[in-house]
Amino acid sequence: MASVRLVKVRKIFHTPRGEVTAVDDVNLEVRDGEFLVLLGPSGCGKTTTLRMIAGLETPTSGEIYIGDRLVNDLHPKDRDVAMVFQNYALYPHMRVRDIIAFPLKIRKYPQEEIERRVREVAEMLKIEHLLDRRPRELSGGEQQRVALGRAIVRRPKVFLMDEPLSNLDAKLRVVMRAELKKLQKNLGVTTIYVTHDQVEAMTMADRIAVMNKGRIVQLGTPKELFTRPANTFVAGFIGSPPMNMIECSLDEGKNLLDCGALKYRLDPDAGLTLRSKGVTEVILGIRPQHVLIERGKRPDAVAQAPIYVVEPMGTETIVNFKLGETMIRAVIPADIDVEAGEVWNIVFPRDRVYLFDKKSGELVA
Ligand SMILES: Nc1ncnc2c1ncn2[C@@H]1O[C@H](COP(=O)(O)OP(=O)(O)OP(=O)(O)O)[C@@H](O)[C@H]1O
Ligand SMILES: [Mg+2]
C-alpha cells in the first residue's frame, strides 16, 4: 500500500488547433488506504490525471510520487497500480477464471498460488459460480465484477478507477457502489476513483477533489464540501437539486441584498464582512432543502410568490417559484399539500445562506 502525491502536475496536449491544457498545476496528496474521488464535469481533466498516475500519459511538468518513490520515469508495469476503465475490455474468448488469472500468469506466479488467489477474489466478488463462463454469457454487472477481479487479484499498491460503474443500469450502480466501497475498505488499497456523478462521489469517497478546467477547486470530505463549498462551482455541483444561486447587489445603507423581486436582510456580521472585503455584487446561495415556505405572513420572508410548478418525488416535493428571471426551488415534505398558482411566503433561514463574491465566485460569508 502507498500514498500518492502529485506536485504541480501539468499536462498540455498539442493538437492541430493549438494547445490544450488538460491538467493545470495540480497538487494532491492521497493518503495511504484512502478512497479519493476526482469529481468534475466532462473535459475537466480527470482521466488525464489518472492516466498520468498510471504512467499511460507523461506529464508536461511536475512530479508524481507513489509512496516515497518518484515515478515520472517509471514504466506503467513497474508502478504497481491497477486501473479499471469505463470500457473494461474482457478478452471475449477467455473464461472468467483465466481472465482473472491473467495478470498473475504473465508475471509467472506459481500455478497453486494463481488458483488460490482466483478463488479468493471470486469469493469476495461473489462470482464463484461464473468462473467457467465467457464474458458474453455474463450480465453487465457480472462483467464489471470480473473486471474488478482482474484488477484486485494482484493486490497492487494503488487502484485507479475511471468511471467503472457508468455502463451499468441505475439500480445495479447503486448496489455496486456499496459493494465497491466495502471491498476497498476490506482490502485497504489506496484508491483514486474518477466520476462526474456527484452522488457516487458523495456516497463512496473518504475525500473528494473537485476539478474544473484542469484545476482542483476544492478538496475535502463529502460533508465539508456539502456544508462549506469554497466557491459557486462546488456549491452548484454538489447537492440535488442544485443550490439556488441568486444574483444580488448590496444596498449598504439598509444592510440589505437587493435581488430583484426578492430582498434579503443581512445579519450585521455578514454585512460587515461583505463591506470589509469590498464585495458589493453577491451571489446568494441556499439549498432547496433549506428553503422554507409558509402560508401565514412572515415578516422575514424574502418574497411572496405564486408557485410556478410542483414536482412530486414520492417522499418529498420540489416546489418551483419563478421570481422575474430567477427560479427558486424548495424541497418540502410530501405531506404538505401545494398547488401551482398558490401564493406562499418564501423564507431563507440565515444560518443556511451562503454569500459568494460574484466576481471571483469565492465564498465570502
Ligand atoms: N490525447 C489528447 N489529445 C488532445 N486533447 C486531449 C487528449 N486527451 C484529452 N484531451 C483534452 O484534455 C481535456 C481533459 O480531458 P479528460 O479526458 O482528462 O477529461 P475528463 O475529465 O476525463 O472528461 P470526461 O468526464 O468526459 O471523461 C479535454 O479538453 C480533452 O479534450
Ligand atoms: Mg474521462
Tab-separated table of N, CA, C and O in Angstrom, residues 251-336:
chain	number	residue	atom	x	y	z
A	251	ASP	N	-27.132	46.675	-0.787
A	251	ASP	CA	-27.635	48.020	-0.505
A	251	ASP	C	-27.053	48.386	0.861
A	251	ASP	O	-27.572	47.972	1.897
A	252	GLU	N	-25.946	49.148	0.851
A	252	GLU	CA	-25.169	49.324	2.074
A	252	GLU	C	-25.947	50.054	3.152
A	252	GLU	O	-25.901	49.679	4.324
A	253	GLY	N	-26.673	51.087	2.754
A	253	GLY	CA	-27.412	51.874	3.729
A	253	GLY	C	-28.389	51.019	4.518
A	253	GLY	O	-28.529	51.159	5.734
A	254	LYS	N	-29.035	50.094	3.859
A	254	LYS	CA	-30.094	49.316	4.510
A	254	LYS	C	-29.622	47.942	4.974
A	254	LYS	O	-30.416	47.175	5.511
A	255	ASN	N	-28.345	47.638	4.746
A	255	ASN	CA	-27.825	46.316	5.098
A	255	ASN	C	-28.702	45.206	4.495
A	255	ASN	O	-29.120	44.264	5.160
A	256	LEU	N	-28.962	45.375	3.231
A	256	LEU	CA	-29.938	44.535	2.548
A	256	LEU	C	-29.316	44.044	1.244
A	256	LEU	O	-28.521	44.751	0.628
A	257	LEU	N	-29.673	42.796	0.838
A	257	LEU	CA	-29.307	42.375	-0.504
A	257	LEU	C	-30.522	42.571	-1.396
A	257	LEU	O	-31.603	42.047	-1.111
A	258	ASP	N	-30.304	43.329	-2.444
A	258	ASP	CA	-31.377	43.581	-3.391
A	258	ASP	C	-31.210	42.588	-4.538
A	258	ASP	O	-30.256	42.658	-5.306
A	259	CYS	N	-32.141	41.627	-4.614
A	259	CYS	CA	-32.018	40.574	-5.623
A	259	CYS	C	-33.235	40.644	-6.562
A	259	CYS	O	-33.907	39.640	-6.795
A	260	GLY	N	-33.523	41.812	-7.046
A	260	GLY	CA	-34.666	41.978	-7.942
A	260	GLY	C	-35.959	41.779	-7.189
A	260	GLY	O	-36.244	42.496	-6.222
A	261	ALA	N	-36.707	40.750	-7.575
A	261	ALA	CA	-38.018	40.513	-6.978
A	261	ALA	C	-37.916	40.003	-5.543
A	261	ALA	O	-38.918	39.752	-4.896
A	262	LEU	N	-36.718	39.885	-5.053
A	262	LEU	CA	-36.501	39.247	-3.759
A	262	LEU	C	-35.523	40.115	-2.952
A	262	LEU	O	-34.553	40.628	-3.500
A	263	LYS	N	-35.856	40.322	-1.677
A	263	LYS	CA	-34.969	41.135	-0.812
A	263	LYS	C	-34.540	40.274	0.370
A	263	LYS	O	-35.379	39.616	0.992
A	264	TYR	N	-33.261	40.329	0.681
A	264	TYR	CA	-32.753	39.532	1.794
A	264	TYR	C	-32.046	40.442	2.791
A	264	TYR	O	-31.083	41.126	2.430
A	265	ARG	N	-32.555	40.442	4.026
A	265	ARG	CA	-31.948	41.289	5.059
A	265	ARG	C	-30.733	40.568	5.635
A	265	ARG	O	-30.843	39.429	6.090
A	266	LEU	N	-29.589	41.215	5.584
A	266	LEU	CA	-28.341	40.612	6.082
A	266	LEU	C	-28.270	40.725	7.594
A	266	LEU	O	-28.770	41.697	8.163
A	267	ASP	N	-27.642	39.747	8.234
A	267	ASP	CA	-27.350	39.997	9.639
A	267	ASP	C	-26.133	40.927	9.678
A	267	ASP	O	-25.366	40.987	8.713
A	268	PRO	N	-25.986	41.700	10.765
A	268	PRO	CA	-24.964	42.751	10.779
A	268	PRO	C	-23.564	42.216	10.468
A	268	PRO	O	-22.792	42.866	9.751
A	269	ASP	N	-23.236	41.028	10.978
A	269	ASP	CA	-21.905	40.465	10.742
A	269	ASP	C	-21.633	40.226	9.265
A	269	ASP	O	-20.563	40.544	8.747
A	270	ALA	N	-22.618	39.637	8.608
A	270	ALA	CA	-22.450	39.341	7.180
A	270	ALA	C	-22.282	40.634	6.402
A	270	ALA	O	-21.444	40.729	5.490
A	271	GLY	N	-23.060	41.651	6.784
A	271	GLY	CA	-22.945	42.961	6.137
A	271	GLY	C	-21.536	43.513	6.293
A	271	GLY	O	-20.926	43.984	5.327
A	272	LEU	N	-21.001	43.402	7.512
A	272	LEU	CA	-19.641	43.890	7.784
A	272	LEU	C	-18.615	43.150	6.943
A	272	LEU	O	-17.710	43.753	6.355
A	273	THR	N	-18.755	41.824	6.906
A	273	THR	CA	-17.800	41.007	6.148
A	273	THR	C	-17.798	41.427	4.680
A	273	THR	O	-16.732	41.593	4.073
A	274	LEU	N	-18.976	41.577	4.110
A	274	LEU	CA	-19.050	41.968	2.697
A	274	LEU	C	-18.367	43.310	2.485
A	274	LEU	O	-17.560	43.473	1.568
A	275	ARG	N	-18.681	44.262	3.361
A	275	ARG	CA	-18.087	45.603	3.209
A	275	ARG	C	-16.577	45.563	3.372
A	275	ARG	O	-15.838	46.168	2.603
A	276	SER	N	-16.112	44.806	4.392
A	276	SER	CA	-14.664	44.781	4.644
A	276	SER	C	-13.913	44.169	3.471
A	276	SER	O	-12.751	44.463	3.234
A	277	LYS	N	-14.572	43.294	2.730
A	277	LYS	CA	-13.911	42.671	1.575
A	277	LYS	C	-14.214	43.412	0.273
A	277	LYS	O	-13.826	42.962	-0.816
A	278	GLY	N	-14.962	44.490	0.410
A	278	GLY	CA	-15.273	45.300	-0.771
A	278	GLY	C	-16.165	44.591	-1.773
A	278	GLY	O	-16.124	44.860	-2.965
A	279	VAL	N	-16.969	43.658	-1.279
A	279	VAL	CA	-17.846	42.911	-2.184
A	279	VAL	C	-19.227	43.567	-2.213
A	279	VAL	O	-19.903	43.634	-1.190
A	280	THR	N	-19.635	44.029	-3.371
A	280	THR	CA	-20.963	44.640	-3.462
A	280	THR	C	-21.882	43.835	-4.382
A	280	THR	O	-23.095	43.899	-4.265
A	281	GLU	N	-21.276	43.070	-5.296
A	281	GLU	CA	-22.077	42.196	-6.152
A	281	GLU	C	-21.949	40.781	-5.601
A	281	GLU	O	-20.835	40.253	-5.483
A	282	VAL	N	-23.088	40.201	-5.263
A	282	VAL	CA	-23.090	38.988	-4.467
A	282	VAL	C	-23.923	37.908	-5.149
A	282	VAL	O	-24.907	38.208	-5.822
A	283	ILE	N	-23.494	36.655	-5.012
A	283	ILE	CA	-24.381	35.532	-5.350
A	283	ILE	C	-24.863	34.955	-4.018
A	283	ILE	O	-24.042	34.516	-3.209
A	284	LEU	N	-26.159	34.969	-3.823
A	284	LEU	CA	-26.741	34.376	-2.628
A	284	LEU	C	-27.065	32.922	-2.950
A	284	LEU	O	-27.755	32.625	-3.931
A	285	GLY	N	-26.563	32.009	-2.126
A	285	GLY	CA	-26.831	30.585	-2.347
A	285	GLY	C	-27.610	29.993	-1.198
A	285	GLY	O	-27.345	30.299	-0.032
A	286	ILE	N	-28.587	29.158	-1.523
A	286	ILE	CA	-29.299	28.405	-0.473
A	286	ILE	C	-29.785	27.093	-1.080
A	286	ILE	O	-30.298	27.068	-2.211
A	287	ARG	N	-29.583	26.003	-0.348
A	287	ARG	CA	-30.017	24.706	-0.880
A	287	ARG	C	-31.537	24.598	-0.844
A	287	ARG	O	-32.166	25.054	0.118
A	288	PRO	N	-32.116	23.951	-1.858
A	288	PRO	CA	-33.580	23.795	-1.902
A	288	PRO	C	-34.128	23.147	-0.631
A	288	PRO	O	-35.228	23.492	-0.193
A	289	GLN	N	-33.337	22.251	-0.033
A	289	GLN	CA	-33.793	21.568	1.192
A	289	GLN	C	-33.890	22.538	2.360
A	289	GLN	O	-34.525	22.216	3.367
A	290	HIS	N	-33.256	23.688	2.263
A	290	HIS	CA	-33.236	24.631	3.383
A	290	HIS	C	-34.190	25.806	3.197
A	290	HIS	O	-34.362	26.616	4.092
A	291	VAL	N	-34.796	25.905	2.023
A	291	VAL	CA	-35.761	26.984	1.790
A	291	VAL	C	-37.065	26.601	2.493
A	291	VAL	O	-37.553	25.479	2.349
A	292	LEU	N	-37.610	27.534	3.279
A	292	LEU	CA	-38.892	27.272	3.949
A	292	LEU	C	-39.996	27.977	3.194
A	292	LEU	O	-39.790	29.072	2.661
A	293	ILE	N	-41.152	27.340	3.150
A	293	ILE	CA	-42.295	28.056	2.590
A	293	ILE	C	-43.408	28.051	3.631
A	293	ILE	O	-43.606	27.075	4.343
A	294	GLU	N	-44.061	29.192	3.756
A	294	GLU	CA	-45.062	29.384	4.819
A	294	GLU	C	-46.294	30.027	4.217
A	294	GLU	O	-46.199	30.905	3.376
A	295	ARG	N	-47.448	29.601	4.724
A	295	ARG	CA	-48.687	30.196	4.226
A	295	ARG	C	-48.965	31.548	4.892
A	295	ARG	O	-49.289	32.511	4.233
A	296	GLY	N	-48.829	31.557	6.255
A	296	GLY	CA	-49.138	32.777	7.006
A	296	GLY	C	-48.114	33.856	6.698
A	296	GLY	O	-47.059	33.589	6.132
A	297	LYS	N	-48.431	35.077	7.050
A	297	LYS	CA	-47.495	36.184	6.796
A	297	LYS	C	-46.234	36.001	7.623
A	297	LYS	O	-46.303	35.599	8.780
A	298	ARG	N	-45.085	36.248	7.029
A	298	ARG	CA	-43.830	36.174	7.764
A	298	ARG	C	-43.076	37.463	7.501
A	298	ARG	O	-42.765	37.776	6.352
A	299	PRO	N	-42.769	38.202	8.554
A	299	PRO	CA	-42.046	39.459	8.339
A	299	PRO	C	-40.665	39.230	7.731
A	299	PRO	O	-40.127	40.104	7.064
A	300	ASP	N	-40.089	38.033	7.985
A	300	ASP	CA	-38.735	37.780	7.473
A	300	ASP	C	-38.738	37.103	6.101
A	300	ASP	O	-37.709	36.636	5.645
A	301	ALA	N	-39.895	37.015	5.459
A	301	ALA	CA	-39.937	36.375	4.134
A	301	ALA	C	-39.117	37.187	3.133
A	301	ALA	O	-39.109	38.410	3.190
A	302	VAL	N	-38.396	36.478	2.244
A	302	VAL	CA	-37.630	37.198	1.216
A	302	VAL	C	-38.521	37.589	0.040
A	302	VAL	O	-38.192	38.482	-0.724
A	303	ALA	N	-39.638	36.884	-0.074
A	303	ALA	CA	-40.582	37.221	-1.134
A	303	ALA	C	-41.899	36.487	-0.881
A	303	ALA	O	-41.944	35.527	-0.102
A	304	GLN	N	-42.912	36.955	-1.542
A	304	GLN	CA	-44.196	36.283	-1.540
A	304	GLN	C	-44.472	35.999	-3.008
A	304	GLN	O	-44.414	36.922	-3.819
A	305	ALA	N	-44.748	34.746	-3.346
A	305	ALA	CA	-44.842	34.466	-4.778
A	305	ALA	C	-45.755	33.281	-5.051
A	305	ALA	O	-45.916	32.400	-4.195
A	306	PRO	N	-46.341	33.258	-6.238
A	306	PRO	CA	-47.154	32.103	-6.615
A	306	PRO	C	-46.249	30.940	-7.017
A	306	PRO	O	-45.174	31.152	-7.580
A	307	ILE	N	-46.712	29.725	-6.716
A	307	ILE	CA	-45.957	28.538	-7.126
A	307	ILE	C	-46.044	28.397	-8.639
A	307	ILE	O	-47.121	28.507	-9.220
A	308	TYR	N	-44.913	28.143	-9.257
A	308	TYR	CA	-44.831	28.030	-10.720
A	308	TYR	C	-45.099	26.581	-11.143
A	308	TYR	O	-45.989	26.320	-11.940
A	309	VAL	N	-44.345	25.652	-10.587
A	309	VAL	CA	-44.534	24.229	-10.898
A	309	VAL	C	-44.312	23.410	-9.628
A	309	VAL	O	-43.447	23.734	-8.828
A	310	VAL	N	-45.079	22.322	-9.487
A	310	VAL	CA	-44.895	21.386	-8.373
A	310	VAL	C	-44.389	20.063	-8.947
A	310	VAL	O	-44.958	19.554	-9.910
A	311	GLU	N	-43.306	19.523	-8.379
A	311	GLU	CA	-42.777	18.236	-8.835
A	311	GLU	C	-42.783	17.232	-7.688
A	311	GLU	O	-41.874	17.247	-6.860
A	312	PRO	N	-43.800	16.358	-7.615
A	312	PRO	CA	-43.829	15.352	-6.536
A	312	PRO	C	-42.758	14.289	-6.788
A	312	PRO	O	-42.592	13.825	-7.907
A	313	MET	N	-42.009	13.944	-5.719
A	313	MET	CA	-40.923	12.966	-5.864
A	313	MET	C	-41.179	11.715	-5.043
A	313	MET	O	-40.317	10.847	-4.943
A	314	GLY	N	-42.344	11.618	-4.404
A	314	GLY	CA	-42.592	10.469	-3.539
A	314	GLY	C	-42.513	10.890	-2.082
A	314	GLY	O	-43.503	11.284	-1.494
A	315	THR	N	-41.283	10.816	-1.507
A	315	THR	CA	-41.149	11.196	-0.095
A	315	THR	C	-41.062	12.703	0.081
A	315	THR	O	-41.266	13.216	1.165
A	316	GLU	N	-40.733	13.406	-0.986
A	316	GLU	CA	-40.672	14.863	-0.892
A	316	GLU	C	-41.181	15.491	-2.184
A	316	GLU	O	-41.392	14.797	-3.176
A	317	THR	N	-41.372	16.796	-2.103
A	317	THR	CA	-41.908	17.506	-3.256
A	317	THR	C	-40.998	18.684	-3.567
A	317	THR	O	-40.547	19.375	-2.660
A	318	ILE	N	-40.713	18.887	-4.860
A	318	ILE	CA	-39.942	20.066	-5.255
A	318	ILE	C	-40.932	21.137	-5.703
A	318	ILE	O	-41.764	20.898	-6.576
A	319	VAL	N	-40.837	22.283	-5.063
A	319	VAL	CA	-41.725	23.391	-5.400
A	319	VAL	C	-40.886	24.466	-6.087
A	319	VAL	O	-39.859	24.884	-5.564
A	320	ASN	N	-41.320	24.864	-7.274
A	320	ASN	CA	-40.588	25.875	-8.047
A	320	ASN	C	-41.336	27.197	-8.013
A	320	ASN	O	-42.532	27.245	-8.301
A	321	PHE	N	-40.602	28.242	-7.689
A	321	PHE	CA	-41.142	29.593	-7.765
A	321	PHE	C	-40.373	30.336	-8.843
A	321	PHE	O	-39.152	30.173	-8.946
A	322	LYS	N	-41.074	31.159	-9.607
A	322	LYS	CA	-40.374	31.969	-10.598
A	322	LYS	C	-40.512	33.426	-10.196
A	322	LYS	O	-41.624	33.958	-10.138
A	323	LEU	N	-39.379	34.034	-9.889
A	323	LEU	CA	-39.377	35.441	-9.487
A	323	LEU	C	-38.610	36.210	-10.539
A	323	LEU	O	-37.378	36.143	-10.573
A	324	GLY	N	-39.317	36.897	-11.401
A	324	GLY	CA	-38.643	37.550	-12.527
A	324	GLY	C	-37.968	36.468	-13.358
A	324	GLY	O	-38.609	35.514	-13.787
A	325	GLU	N	-36.664	36.599	-13.523
A	325	GLU	CA	-35.914	35.610	-14.301
A	325	GLU	C	-35.372	34.488	-13.436
A	325	GLU	O	-34.786	33.540	-13.928
A	326	THR	N	-35.525	34.648	-12.110
A	326	THR	CA	-34.899	33.698	-11.189
A	326	THR	C	-35.871	32.599	-10.794
A	326	THR	O	-37.004	32.868	-10.414
A	327	MET	N	-35.394	31.362	-10.879
A	327	MET	CA	-36.197	30.231	-10.407
A	327	MET	C	-35.697	29.855	-9.016
A	327	MET	O	-34.501	29.660	-8.822
A	328	ILE	N	-36.589	29.763	-8.058
A	328	ILE	CA	-36.220	29.339	-6.700
A	328	ILE	C	-36.868	27.978	-6.451
A	328	ILE	O	-38.070	27.817	-6.672
A	329	ARG	N	-36.057	27.025	-5.999
A	329	ARG	CA	-36.598	25.700	-5.700
A	329	ARG	C	-36.582	25.451	-4.201
A	329	ARG	O	-35.604	25.782	-3.531
A	330	ALA	N	-37.668	24.862	-3.725
A	330	ALA	CA	-37.742	24.429	-2.333
A	330	ALA	C	-38.103	22.960	-2.327
A	330	ALA	O	-38.946	22.523	-3.110
A	331	VAL	N	-37.440	22.190	-1.464
A	331	VAL	CA	-37.810	20.783	-1.294
A	331	VAL	C	-38.552	20.679	0.030
A	331	VAL	O	-38.029	21.068	1.077
A	332	ILE	N	-39.784	20.182	-0.022
A	332	ILE	CA	-40.602	20.122	1.188
A	332	ILE	C	-41.128	18.696	1.382
A	332	ILE	O	-41.172	17.911	0.420
A	333	PRO	N	-41.525	18.344	2.609
A	333	PRO	CA	-42.081	17.008	2.825
A	333	PRO	C	-43.330	16.798	1.967
A	333	PRO	O	-44.096	17.738	1.746
A	334	ALA	N	-43.516	15.558	1.506
A	334	ALA	CA	-44.601	15.283	0.562
A	334	ALA	C	-45.980	15.456	1.191
A	334	ALA	O	-46.973	15.619	0.473
A	335	ASP	N	-46.056	15.417	2.528
A	335	ASP	CA	-47.394	15.518	3.133
A	335	ASP	C	-47.906	16.956	3.215
A	335	ASP	O	-49.014	17.192	3.645
A	336	ILE	N	-47.104	17.914	2.810
A	336	ILE	CA	-47.620	19.289	2.723
A	336	ILE	C	-48.272	19.452	1.348
A	336	ILE	O	-47.639	19.197	0.326
